[in-house]
Short mmCIF file of C-alpha atoms in Angstrom, two decimals:
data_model
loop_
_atom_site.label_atom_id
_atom_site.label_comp_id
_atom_site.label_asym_id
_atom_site.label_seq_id
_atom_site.Cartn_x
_atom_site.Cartn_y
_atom_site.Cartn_z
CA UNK U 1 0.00 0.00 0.00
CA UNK U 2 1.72 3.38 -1.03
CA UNK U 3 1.11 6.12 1.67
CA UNK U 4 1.14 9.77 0.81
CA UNK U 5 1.84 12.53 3.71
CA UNK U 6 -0.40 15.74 3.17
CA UNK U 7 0.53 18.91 4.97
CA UNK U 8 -2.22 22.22 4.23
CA UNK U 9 0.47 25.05 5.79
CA UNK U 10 -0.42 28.79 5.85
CA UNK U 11 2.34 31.71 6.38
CA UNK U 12 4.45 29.40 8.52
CA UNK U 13 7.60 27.72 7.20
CA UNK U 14 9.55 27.29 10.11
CA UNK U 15 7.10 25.11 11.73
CA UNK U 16 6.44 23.35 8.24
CA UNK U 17 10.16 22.47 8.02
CA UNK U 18 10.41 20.90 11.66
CA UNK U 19 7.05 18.92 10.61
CA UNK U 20 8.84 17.90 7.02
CA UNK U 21 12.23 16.48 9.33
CA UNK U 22 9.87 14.78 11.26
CA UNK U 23 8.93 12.96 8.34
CA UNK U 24 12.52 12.35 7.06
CA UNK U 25 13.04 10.51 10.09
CA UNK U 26 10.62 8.00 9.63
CA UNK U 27 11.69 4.01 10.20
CA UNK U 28 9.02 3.56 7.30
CA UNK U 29 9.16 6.82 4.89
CA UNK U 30 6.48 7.23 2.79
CA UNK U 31 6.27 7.79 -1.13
CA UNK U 32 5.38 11.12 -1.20
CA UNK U 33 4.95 14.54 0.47
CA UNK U 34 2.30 16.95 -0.66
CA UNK U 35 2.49 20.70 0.16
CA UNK U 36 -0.27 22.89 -0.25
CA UNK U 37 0.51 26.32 0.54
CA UNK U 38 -2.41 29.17 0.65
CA UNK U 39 0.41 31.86 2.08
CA UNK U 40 0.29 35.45 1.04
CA UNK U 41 4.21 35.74 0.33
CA UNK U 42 6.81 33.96 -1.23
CA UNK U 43 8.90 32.86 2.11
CA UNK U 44 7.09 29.37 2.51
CA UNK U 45 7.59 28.71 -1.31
CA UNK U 46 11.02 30.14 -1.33
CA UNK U 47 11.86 27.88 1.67
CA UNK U 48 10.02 24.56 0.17
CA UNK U 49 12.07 24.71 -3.34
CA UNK U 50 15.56 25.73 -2.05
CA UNK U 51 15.54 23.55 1.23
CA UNK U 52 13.56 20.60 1.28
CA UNK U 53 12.82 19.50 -2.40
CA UNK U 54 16.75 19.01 -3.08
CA UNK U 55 17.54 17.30 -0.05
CA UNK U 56 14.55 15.48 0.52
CA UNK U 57 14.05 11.15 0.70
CA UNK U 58 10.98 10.98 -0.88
CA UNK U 59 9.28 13.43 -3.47
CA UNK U 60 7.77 16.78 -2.70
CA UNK U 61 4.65 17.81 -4.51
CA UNK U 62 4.42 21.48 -4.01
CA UNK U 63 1.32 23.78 -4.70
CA UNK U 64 1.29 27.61 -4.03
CA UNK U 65 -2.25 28.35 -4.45
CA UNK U 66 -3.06 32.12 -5.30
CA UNK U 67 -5.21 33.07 -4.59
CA UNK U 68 -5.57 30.86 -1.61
CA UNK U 69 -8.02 28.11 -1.27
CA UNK U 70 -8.49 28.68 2.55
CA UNK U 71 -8.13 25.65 4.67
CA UNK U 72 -10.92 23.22 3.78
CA UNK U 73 -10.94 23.32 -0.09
CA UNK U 74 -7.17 23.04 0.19
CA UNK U 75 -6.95 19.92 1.97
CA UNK U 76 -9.58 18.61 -0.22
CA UNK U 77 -7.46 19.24 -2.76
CA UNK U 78 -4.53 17.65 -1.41
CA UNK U 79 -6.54 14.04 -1.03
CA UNK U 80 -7.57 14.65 -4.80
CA UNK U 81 -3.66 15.05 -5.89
CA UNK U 82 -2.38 12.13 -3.72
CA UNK U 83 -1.41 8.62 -5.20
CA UNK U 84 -1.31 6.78 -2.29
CA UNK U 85 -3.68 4.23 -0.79
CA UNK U 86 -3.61 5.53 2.47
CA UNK U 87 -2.75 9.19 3.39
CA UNK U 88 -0.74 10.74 6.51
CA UNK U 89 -3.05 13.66 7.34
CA UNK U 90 -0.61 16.65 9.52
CA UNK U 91 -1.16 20.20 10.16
CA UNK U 92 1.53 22.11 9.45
CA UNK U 93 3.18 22.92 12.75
CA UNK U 94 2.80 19.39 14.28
CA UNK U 95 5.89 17.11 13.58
CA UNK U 96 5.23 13.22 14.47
CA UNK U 97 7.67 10.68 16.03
CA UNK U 98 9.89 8.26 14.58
CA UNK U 99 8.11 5.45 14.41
CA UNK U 100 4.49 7.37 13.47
CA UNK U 101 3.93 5.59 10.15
CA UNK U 102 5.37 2.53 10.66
CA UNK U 103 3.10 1.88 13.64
CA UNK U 104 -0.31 3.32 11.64
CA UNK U 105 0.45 1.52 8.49
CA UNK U 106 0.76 -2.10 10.13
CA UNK U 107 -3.36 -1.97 11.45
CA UNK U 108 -4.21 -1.66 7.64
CA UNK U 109 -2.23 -5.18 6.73
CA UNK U 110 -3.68 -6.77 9.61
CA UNK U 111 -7.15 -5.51 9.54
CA UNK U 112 -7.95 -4.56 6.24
CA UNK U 113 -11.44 -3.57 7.14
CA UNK U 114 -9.95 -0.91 8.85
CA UNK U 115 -11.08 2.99 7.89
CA UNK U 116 -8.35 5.00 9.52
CA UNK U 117 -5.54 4.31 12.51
CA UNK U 118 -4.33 6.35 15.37
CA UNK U 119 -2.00 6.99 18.59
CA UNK U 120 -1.42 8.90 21.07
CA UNK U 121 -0.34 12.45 21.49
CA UNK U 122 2.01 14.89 23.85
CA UNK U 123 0.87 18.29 23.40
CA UNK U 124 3.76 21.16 22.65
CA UNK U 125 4.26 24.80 23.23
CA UNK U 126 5.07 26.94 19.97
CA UNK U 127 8.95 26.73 20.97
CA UNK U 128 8.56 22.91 20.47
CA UNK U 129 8.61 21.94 24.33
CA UNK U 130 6.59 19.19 26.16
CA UNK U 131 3.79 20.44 28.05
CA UNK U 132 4.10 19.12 31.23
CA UNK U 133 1.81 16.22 31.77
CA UNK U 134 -0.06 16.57 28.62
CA UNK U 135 0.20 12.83 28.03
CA UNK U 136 -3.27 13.45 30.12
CA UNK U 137 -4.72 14.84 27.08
CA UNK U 138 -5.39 11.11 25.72
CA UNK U 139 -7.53 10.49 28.88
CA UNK U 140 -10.24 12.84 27.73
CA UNK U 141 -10.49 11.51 24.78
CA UNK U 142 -11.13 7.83 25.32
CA UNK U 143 -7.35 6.96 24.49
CA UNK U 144 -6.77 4.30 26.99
CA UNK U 145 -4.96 1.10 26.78
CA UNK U 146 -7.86 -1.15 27.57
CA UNK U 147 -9.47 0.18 24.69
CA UNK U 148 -6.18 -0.63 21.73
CA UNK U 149 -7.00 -2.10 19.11
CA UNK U 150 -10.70 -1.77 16.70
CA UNK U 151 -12.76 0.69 17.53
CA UNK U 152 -16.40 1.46 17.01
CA UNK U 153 -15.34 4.06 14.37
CA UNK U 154 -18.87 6.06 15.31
CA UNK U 155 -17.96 5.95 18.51
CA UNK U 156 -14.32 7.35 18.22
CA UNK U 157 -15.30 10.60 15.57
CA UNK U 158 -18.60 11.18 17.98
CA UNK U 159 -15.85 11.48 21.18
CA UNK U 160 -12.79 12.78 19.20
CA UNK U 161 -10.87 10.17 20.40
CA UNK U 162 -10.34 9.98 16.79
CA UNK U 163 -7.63 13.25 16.53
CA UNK U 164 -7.64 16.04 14.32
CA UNK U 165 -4.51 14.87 12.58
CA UNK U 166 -1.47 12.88 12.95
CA UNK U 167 -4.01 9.88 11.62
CA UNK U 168 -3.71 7.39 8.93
CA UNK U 169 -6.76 7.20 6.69
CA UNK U 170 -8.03 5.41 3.46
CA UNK U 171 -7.80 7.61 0.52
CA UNK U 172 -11.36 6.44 -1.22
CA UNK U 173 -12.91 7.04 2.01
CA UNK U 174 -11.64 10.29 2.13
CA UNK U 175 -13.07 11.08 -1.47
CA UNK U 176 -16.52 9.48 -0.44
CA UNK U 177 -17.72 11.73 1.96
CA UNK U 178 -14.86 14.61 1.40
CA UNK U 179 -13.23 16.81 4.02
CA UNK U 180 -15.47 20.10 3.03
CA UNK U 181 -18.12 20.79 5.59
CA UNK U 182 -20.32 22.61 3.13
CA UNK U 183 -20.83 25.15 5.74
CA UNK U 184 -22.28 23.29 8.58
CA UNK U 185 -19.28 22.59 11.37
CA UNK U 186 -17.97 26.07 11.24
CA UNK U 187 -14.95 25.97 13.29
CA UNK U 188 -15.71 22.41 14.26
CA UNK U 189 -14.47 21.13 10.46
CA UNK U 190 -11.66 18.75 11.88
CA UNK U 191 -14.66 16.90 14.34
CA UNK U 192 -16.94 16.77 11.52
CA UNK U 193 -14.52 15.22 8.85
CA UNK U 194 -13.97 12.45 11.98
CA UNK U 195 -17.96 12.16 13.24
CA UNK U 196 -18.61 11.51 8.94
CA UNK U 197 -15.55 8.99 8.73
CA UNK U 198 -17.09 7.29 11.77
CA UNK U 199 -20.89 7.22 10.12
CA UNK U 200 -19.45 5.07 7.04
CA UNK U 201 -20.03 2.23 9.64
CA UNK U 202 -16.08 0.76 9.45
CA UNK U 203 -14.19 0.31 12.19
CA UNK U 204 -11.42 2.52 13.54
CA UNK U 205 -7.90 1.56 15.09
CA UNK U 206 -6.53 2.65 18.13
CA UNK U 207 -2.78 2.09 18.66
CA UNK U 208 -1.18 2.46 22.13
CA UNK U 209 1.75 4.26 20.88
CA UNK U 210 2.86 8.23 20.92
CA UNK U 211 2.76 8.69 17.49
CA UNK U 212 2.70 12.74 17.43
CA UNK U 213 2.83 16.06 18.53
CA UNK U 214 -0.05 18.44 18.91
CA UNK U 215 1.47 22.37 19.20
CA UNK U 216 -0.55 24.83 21.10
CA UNK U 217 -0.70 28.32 19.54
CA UNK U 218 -2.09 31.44 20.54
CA UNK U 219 -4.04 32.01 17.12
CA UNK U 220 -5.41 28.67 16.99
CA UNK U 221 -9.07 29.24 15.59
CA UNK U 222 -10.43 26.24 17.83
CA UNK U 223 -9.56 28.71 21.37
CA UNK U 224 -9.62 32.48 19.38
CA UNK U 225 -12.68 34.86 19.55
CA UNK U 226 -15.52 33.42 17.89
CA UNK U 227 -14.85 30.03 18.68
CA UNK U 228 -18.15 28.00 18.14
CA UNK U 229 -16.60 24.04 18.51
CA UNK U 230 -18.52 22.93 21.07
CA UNK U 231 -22.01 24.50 19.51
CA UNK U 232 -21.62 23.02 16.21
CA UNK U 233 -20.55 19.50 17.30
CA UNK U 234 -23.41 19.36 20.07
CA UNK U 235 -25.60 20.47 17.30
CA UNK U 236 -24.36 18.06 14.57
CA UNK U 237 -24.48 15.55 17.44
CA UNK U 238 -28.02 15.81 18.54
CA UNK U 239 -29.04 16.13 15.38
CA UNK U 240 -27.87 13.06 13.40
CA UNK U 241 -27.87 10.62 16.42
CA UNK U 242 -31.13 8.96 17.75
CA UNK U 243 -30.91 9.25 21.65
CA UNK U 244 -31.13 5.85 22.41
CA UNK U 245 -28.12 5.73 20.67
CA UNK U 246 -25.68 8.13 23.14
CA UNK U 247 -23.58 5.64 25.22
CA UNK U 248 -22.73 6.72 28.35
CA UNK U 249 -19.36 8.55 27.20
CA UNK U 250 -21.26 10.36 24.56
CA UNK U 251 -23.72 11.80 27.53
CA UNK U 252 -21.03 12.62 29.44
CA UNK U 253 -19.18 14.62 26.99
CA UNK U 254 -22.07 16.39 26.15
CA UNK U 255 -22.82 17.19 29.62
CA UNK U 256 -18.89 18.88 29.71
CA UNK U 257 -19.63 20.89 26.25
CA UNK U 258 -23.26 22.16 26.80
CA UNK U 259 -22.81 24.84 29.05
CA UNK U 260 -20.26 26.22 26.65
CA UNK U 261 -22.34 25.54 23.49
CA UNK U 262 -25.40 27.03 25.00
CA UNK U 263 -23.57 30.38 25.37
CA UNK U 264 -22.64 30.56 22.00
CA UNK U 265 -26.24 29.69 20.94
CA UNK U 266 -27.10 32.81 22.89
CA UNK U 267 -24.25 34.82 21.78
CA UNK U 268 -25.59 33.72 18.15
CA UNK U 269 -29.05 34.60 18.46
CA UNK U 270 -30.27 30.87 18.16
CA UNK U 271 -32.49 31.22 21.34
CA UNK U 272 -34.58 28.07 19.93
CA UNK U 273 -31.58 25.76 20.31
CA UNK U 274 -30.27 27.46 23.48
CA UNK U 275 -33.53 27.49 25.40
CA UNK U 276 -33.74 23.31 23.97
CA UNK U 277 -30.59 22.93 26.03
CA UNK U 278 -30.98 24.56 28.56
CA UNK U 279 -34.14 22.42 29.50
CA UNK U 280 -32.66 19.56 27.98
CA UNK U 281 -31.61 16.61 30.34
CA UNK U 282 -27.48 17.70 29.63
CA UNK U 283 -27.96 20.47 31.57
CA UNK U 284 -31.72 21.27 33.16
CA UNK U 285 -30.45 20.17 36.97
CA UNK U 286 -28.06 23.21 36.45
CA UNK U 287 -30.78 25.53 35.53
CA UNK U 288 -30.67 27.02 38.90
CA UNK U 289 -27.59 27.70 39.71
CA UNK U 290 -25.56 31.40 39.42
CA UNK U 291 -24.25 30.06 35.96
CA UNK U 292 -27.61 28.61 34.78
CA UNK U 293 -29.30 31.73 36.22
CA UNK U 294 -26.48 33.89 33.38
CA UNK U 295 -27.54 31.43 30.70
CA UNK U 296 -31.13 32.12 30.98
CA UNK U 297 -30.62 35.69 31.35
CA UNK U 298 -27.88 35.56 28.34
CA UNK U 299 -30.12 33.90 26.01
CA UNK U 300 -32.95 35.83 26.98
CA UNK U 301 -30.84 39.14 26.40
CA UNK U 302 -27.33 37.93 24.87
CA UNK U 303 -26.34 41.84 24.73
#
């Protein structure tokens, strides 16, 4: 099975060339790297042609779109230009360890069935650091020894325990249900491509390995002003699941992202939905206290 690596990168090539190494150093390289680059200047380009495309293992498949294609058509468009059966999906500023590929890639020969593979994850600051004790990141997300192995692939896009990238993923799947959103996740694009991966009824696979790196930035979109992940994937959520169908982590994670998605449904005007949730059974025994109190008031009133 040939395995492609695509990296979207925007107006940042020093992180793009740590996340390019990291892919040099692979103990199984891949058979291709494909760059698609929606930056305003030249520097990313510049960098790409006169550092990595001479010296690199495996080719580099460069595209400078301009104008840009913003992020969602652009990784759509890298899955369209790659030639591999599987593909390596990374963000641009998140390198991967060693033995990343090698340990995604051997799932697919042994399971075949298999829809898309995935580790674990440290979480780094922008200088490249460990964050102390983010290994406790996996916990939230379901990424526990006890569960290695197949996964319910619904169940692992519906809790994220399925990542936003540093996964290995079937191509044609990819192309089936495509990464575009058409509009409906807003910022919530990376759960959605996962929750639709998971609703093509294959199984997932979870390996019990650190596999990558997940950087923390100050402009990430998913923490910035205007943030509305936890609305739009409670929405999509309650939406295109029948109840009886929420296992018990499901409930529970809604129960964490309510209160925040009900203040965005305020903040956006959608008093139908927020006024659903706030009676709904997620969140009505909080009703009454000082928060619930701000939430009725906010949704009432959101200015």
């Amino acid at each position: 099975m040939k395995v492609s690596v695509i990296i979207p990168t925007y107006q940042r090539p020093g992180f793009l060339k740590e996340t390019v190494l990291s892919v040099w150093k692979q103990t199984l390289l891949p058979d291709e790297i494909i760059i698609g680059d929606d930056s305003k200047d030249n520097l990313t380009e510049e960098m790409v042609k006169q550092e990595l495309i001479p010296n690199s293992p495996v080719p580099i498949h460069y595209f400078h779109h301009q104008p840009a294609l913003r992020e969602v058509a652009n990784v759509d468009f890298q899955y369209a230009k790659a030639s591999g059966d599987l593909v390596l999906h990374l963000h641009d500023d998140d390198p991967i360890y060693p033995g990343c590929l090698e340990a995604l890639k051997k799932p697919f020969e042994q399971h075949p069935e298999i829809v898309a593979s995935f580790g674990l994850q440290r979480l780094i600051d922008e200088a490249g650091e460990v964050i102390p004790n983010s290994e406790n990141v996996n916990l939230n997300y379901f990424r526990t020894p006890e569960r290695v192995g197949l996964v319910n692939g619904m169940f692992a896009g519906t809790v994220c325990m399925f990542p936003n990238n540093g996964f290995l993923v079937k191509r044609a799947s990819v192309l089936t249900i495509g990464y575009s959103d058409k509009g409906r996740a807003g910022k919530a694009t990376d759960f959605y491509f996962g929750f639709r991966l998971g609703q093509l009824g294959k199984p997932f696979y979870f390996v019990n390995e650190y596999t990558a790196l997940c950087r923390i930035v100050h402009d990430s979109q998913s923490r910035g002003a205007g943030a509305d992940n936890d609305y739009k994937s409670v929405k999509i959520i309650l939406e295109d699941c029948k109840e009886e169908d929420l296992g018990a982590e499901v409930q529970q994670m809604l129960k964490e992202k309510i209160p925040r998605a009900i203040t965005t449904a305020a903040l956006l005007k959608d008093r139908t939905t927020a006024f659903k949730w706030l009676f709904s059974k997620y969140y009505r025994s909080r009703l009454l206290t000082p928060r619930g109190v701000k939430r009725i008031l906010q949704t009432i009133n959101p200015f």
